[in-house]
PDB file of C-alpha atoms in Angstrom:
ATOM      1  CA  UNK A   1     -23.705  55.848 -18.616  1.00  0.00           C
ATOM      2  CA  UNK A   2     -20.796  53.620 -19.522  1.00  0.00           C
ATOM      3  CA  UNK A   3     -17.165  54.691 -19.871  1.00  0.00           C
ATOM      4  CA  UNK A   4     -17.336  55.199 -23.635  1.00  0.00           C
ATOM      5  CA  UNK A   5     -20.362  57.489 -23.288  1.00  0.00           C
ATOM      6  CA  UNK A   6     -18.615  59.499 -20.545  1.00  0.00           C
ATOM      7  CA  UNK A   7     -15.545  59.985 -22.746  1.00  0.00           C
ATOM      8  CA  UNK A   8     -17.677  61.116 -25.693  1.00  0.00           C
ATOM      9  CA  UNK A   9     -19.678  63.502 -23.483  1.00  0.00           C
ATOM     10  CA  UNK A  10     -16.463  65.017 -22.073  1.00  0.00           C
ATOM     11  CA  UNK A  11     -15.101  65.480 -25.614  1.00  0.00           C
ATOM     12  CA  UNK A  12     -18.258  67.290 -26.729  1.00  0.00           C
ATOM     13  CA  UNK A  13     -18.247  69.439 -23.585  1.00  0.00           C
ATOM     14  CA  UNK A  14     -14.650  70.524 -24.216  1.00  0.00           C
ATOM     15  CA  UNK A  15     -15.378  71.176 -27.892  1.00  0.00           C
ATOM     16  CA  UNK A  16     -18.392  73.342 -27.030  1.00  0.00           C
ATOM     17  CA  UNK A  17     -16.349  75.396 -24.570  1.00  0.00           C
ATOM     18  CA  UNK A  18     -13.514  76.009 -27.052  1.00  0.00           C
ATOM     19  CA  UNK A  19     -15.498  76.630 -30.270  1.00  0.00           C
ATOM     20  CA  UNK A  20     -16.978  80.067 -29.427  1.00  0.00           C
ATOM     21  CA  UNK A  21     -13.510  81.355 -28.538  1.00  0.00           C
ATOM     22  CA  UNK A  22     -11.802  80.119 -31.718  1.00  0.00           C
ATOM     23  CA  UNK A  23     -13.302  81.790 -34.809  1.00  0.00           C
ATOM     24  CA  UNK A  24     -11.696  81.800 -38.238  1.00  0.00           C
ATOM     25  CA  UNK A  25     -11.647  84.899 -40.410  1.00  0.00           C
ATOM     26  CA  UNK A  26     -10.302  85.526 -43.899  1.00  0.00           C
ATOM     27  CA  UNK A  27      -7.078  86.938 -42.414  1.00  0.00           C
ATOM     28  CA  UNK A  28      -6.662  84.157 -39.866  1.00  0.00           C
ATOM     29  CA  UNK A  29      -8.710  81.022 -40.601  1.00  0.00           C
ATOM     30  CA  UNK A  30      -9.263  78.170 -38.185  1.00  0.00           C
ATOM     31  CA  UNK A  31      -7.144  74.998 -38.374  1.00  0.00           C
ATOM     32  CA  UNK A  32      -9.388  72.295 -36.980  1.00  0.00           C
ATOM     33  CA  UNK A  33      -8.303  68.748 -36.162  1.00  0.00           C
ATOM     34  CA  UNK A  34     -10.312  65.563 -35.853  1.00  0.00           C
ATOM     35  CA  UNK A  35      -8.789  62.341 -34.558  1.00  0.00           C
ATOM     36  CA  UNK A  36     -10.081  58.777 -34.683  1.00  0.00           C
ATOM     37  CA  UNK A  37      -8.409  55.531 -33.689  1.00  0.00           C
ATOM     38  CA  UNK A  38      -7.387  54.850 -37.280  1.00  0.00           C
ATOM     39  CA  UNK A  39      -6.881  58.286 -38.904  1.00  0.00           C
ATOM     40  CA  UNK A  40      -6.342  61.994 -38.320  1.00  0.00           C
ATOM     41  CA  UNK A  41      -7.936  64.812 -40.313  1.00  0.00           C
ATOM     42  CA  UNK A  42      -7.166  68.554 -40.574  1.00  0.00           C
ATOM     43  CA  UNK A  43      -9.017  71.414 -42.269  1.00  0.00           C
ATOM     44  CA  UNK A  44      -8.376  75.119 -42.664  1.00  0.00           C
ATOM     45  CA  UNK A  45     -11.764  76.858 -42.447  1.00  0.00           C
ATOM     46  CA  UNK A  46     -12.868  80.454 -43.012  1.00  0.00           C
ATOM     47  CA  UNK A  47     -15.862  80.768 -40.668  1.00  0.00           C
ATOM     48  CA  UNK A  48     -16.859  84.212 -41.976  1.00  0.00           C
ATOM     49  CA  UNK A  49     -17.596  82.749 -45.439  1.00  0.00           C
ATOM     50  CA  UNK A  50     -18.323  79.214 -44.120  1.00  0.00           C
ATOM     51  CA  UNK A  51     -15.822  77.697 -46.558  1.00  0.00           C
ATOM     52  CA  UNK A  52     -13.103  75.103 -46.259  1.00  0.00           C
ATOM     53  CA  UNK A  53      -9.913  76.521 -47.721  1.00  0.00           C
ATOM     54  CA  UNK A  54      -7.961  73.244 -47.737  1.00  0.00           C
ATOM     55  CA  UNK A  55      -7.914  69.852 -46.064  1.00  0.00           C
ATOM     56  CA  UNK A  56      -5.539  66.947 -45.462  1.00  0.00           C
ATOM     57  CA  UNK A  57      -5.752  63.589 -43.770  1.00  0.00           C
ATOM     58  CA  UNK A  58      -4.153  60.183 -43.553  1.00  0.00           C
ATOM     59  CA  UNK A  59      -6.572  59.134 -46.280  1.00  0.00           C
ATOM     60  CA  UNK A  60      -5.067  61.559 -48.827  1.00  0.00           C
ATOM     61  CA  UNK A  61      -3.116  60.080 -51.761  1.00  0.00           C
ATOM     62  CA  UNK A  62       0.162  61.731 -50.690  1.00  0.00           C
ATOM     63  CA  UNK A  63       0.045  59.940 -47.362  1.00  0.00           C
ATOM     64  CA  UNK A  64      -1.110  56.644 -48.849  1.00  0.00           C
ATOM     65  CA  UNK A  65       1.891  56.676 -51.197  1.00  0.00           C
ATOM     66  CA  UNK A  66       4.256  56.591 -48.202  1.00  0.00           C
ATOM     67  CA  UNK A  67       2.843  53.239 -47.037  1.00  0.00           C
ATOM     68  CA  UNK A  68       2.741  54.339 -43.391  1.00  0.00           C
ATOM     69  CA  UNK A  69       0.021  53.652 -40.817  1.00  0.00           C
ATOM     70  CA  UNK A  70      -2.418  56.491 -40.124  1.00  0.00           C
ATOM     71  CA  UNK A  71      -2.685  56.201 -36.356  1.00  0.00           C
ATOM     72  CA  UNK A  72       0.628  57.343 -34.924  1.00  0.00           C
ATOM     73  CA  UNK A  73       2.571  60.541 -34.240  1.00  0.00           C
ATOM     74  CA  UNK A  74       4.653  60.286 -37.413  1.00  0.00           C
ATOM     75  CA  UNK A  75       1.486  60.177 -39.507  1.00  0.00           C
ATOM     76  CA  UNK A  76       0.048  63.167 -37.628  1.00  0.00           C
ATOM     77  CA  UNK A  77       3.231  65.162 -38.212  1.00  0.00           C
ATOM     78  CA  UNK A  78       3.101  64.312 -41.935  1.00  0.00           C
ATOM     79  CA  UNK A  79      -0.525  65.515 -42.110  1.00  0.00           C
ATOM     80  CA  UNK A  80       0.490  68.723 -40.302  1.00  0.00           C
ATOM     81  CA  UNK A  81       3.187  69.403 -42.883  1.00  0.00           C
ATOM     82  CA  UNK A  82       0.790  68.554 -45.700  1.00  0.00           C
ATOM     83  CA  UNK A  83      -1.947  70.895 -44.443  1.00  0.00           C
ATOM     84  CA  UNK A  84       0.624  73.684 -43.981  1.00  0.00           C
ATOM     85  CA  UNK A  85       1.902  73.264 -47.550  1.00  0.00           C
ATOM     86  CA  UNK A  86      -1.640  73.375 -48.929  1.00  0.00           C
ATOM     87  CA  UNK A  87      -2.537  76.401 -46.808  1.00  0.00           C
ATOM     88  CA  UNK A  88       0.593  78.288 -47.886  1.00  0.00           C
ATOM     89  CA  UNK A  89      -0.275  77.554 -51.545  1.00  0.00           C
ATOM     90  CA  UNK A  90      -3.674  79.213 -50.945  1.00  0.00           C
ATOM     91  CA  UNK A  91      -1.999  82.253 -49.343  1.00  0.00           C
ATOM     92  CA  UNK A  92      -2.737  81.440 -45.689  1.00  0.00           C
ATOM     93  CA  UNK A  93       0.237  82.096 -43.401  1.00  0.00           C
ATOM     94  CA  UNK A  94      -1.400  82.389 -39.942  1.00  0.00           C
ATOM     95  CA  UNK A  95      -4.207  80.295 -38.444  1.00  0.00           C
ATOM     96  CA  UNK A  96      -6.043  79.776 -35.171  1.00  0.00           C
ATOM     97  CA  UNK A  97      -5.643  76.224 -33.854  1.00  0.00           C
ATOM     98  CA  UNK A  98      -8.871  74.427 -32.943  1.00  0.00           C
ATOM     99  CA  UNK A  99      -8.188  71.118 -31.223  1.00  0.00           C
ATOM    100  CA  UNK A 100     -11.925  70.241 -31.279  1.00  0.00           C
ATOM    101  CA  UNK A 101     -11.988  69.215 -27.641  1.00  0.00           C
ATOM    102  CA  UNK A 102      -9.098  66.775 -27.934  1.00  0.00           C
ATOM    103  CA  UNK A 103      -6.362  67.164 -25.356  1.00  0.00           C
ATOM    104  CA  UNK A 104      -3.198  68.866 -26.643  1.00  0.00           C
ATOM    105  CA  UNK A 105      -0.749  65.984 -26.515  1.00  0.00           C
ATOM    106  CA  UNK A 106       0.234  62.982 -28.601  1.00  0.00           C
ATOM    107  CA  UNK A 107      -1.053  63.064 -32.177  1.00  0.00           C
ATOM    108  CA  UNK A 108      -2.743  66.465 -31.851  1.00  0.00           C
ATOM    109  CA  UNK A 109       0.518  68.052 -30.649  1.00  0.00           C
ATOM    110  CA  UNK A 110       2.487  66.236 -33.383  1.00  0.00           C
ATOM    111  CA  UNK A 111       0.158  67.629 -36.066  1.00  0.00           C
ATOM    112  CA  UNK A 112       0.525  71.159 -34.654  1.00  0.00           C
ATOM    113  CA  UNK A 113       4.315  70.838 -34.505  1.00  0.00           C
ATOM    114  CA  UNK A 114       4.415  69.566 -38.105  1.00  0.00           C
ATOM    115  CA  UNK A 115       2.323  72.507 -39.304  1.00  0.00           C
ATOM    116  CA  UNK A 116       4.543  74.968 -37.454  1.00  0.00           C
ATOM    117  CA  UNK A 117       7.677  73.362 -38.876  1.00  0.00           C
ATOM    118  CA  UNK A 118       6.278  73.728 -42.411  1.00  0.00           C
ATOM    119  CA  UNK A 119       5.671  77.460 -41.940  1.00  0.00           C
ATOM    120  CA  UNK A 120       2.206  78.071 -40.464  1.00  0.00           C
ATOM    121  CA  UNK A 121       2.032  80.560 -37.599  1.00  0.00           C
ATOM    122  CA  UNK A 122      -0.230  80.013 -34.586  1.00  0.00           C
TER     123      UNK A 122
END
């Protein structure tokens, strides 16, 4: 097993250990984050109905209009604010944060801080 496979296996192991503990309901949906080298994605999901309430990423038109790069902390903070605005429009004020196995630092932390600054509670 090479280094890349070990990293991927560790990510999946962490995600599997966190997922059963973090469950989104209608009152408090799950804010899940996915990170790649080039972009960052966020979704607010109601697991009880198996529906995505809203989503945002560095591929969204609002972010593209800024002309910024999608792989840094500033971009992650922008996506956090964007997902919070969209969630608040849908009537969601509190969420459960699902980091999807990613370590809570860097871009993941920046996205969470941006969402908190825009008014989401978690």
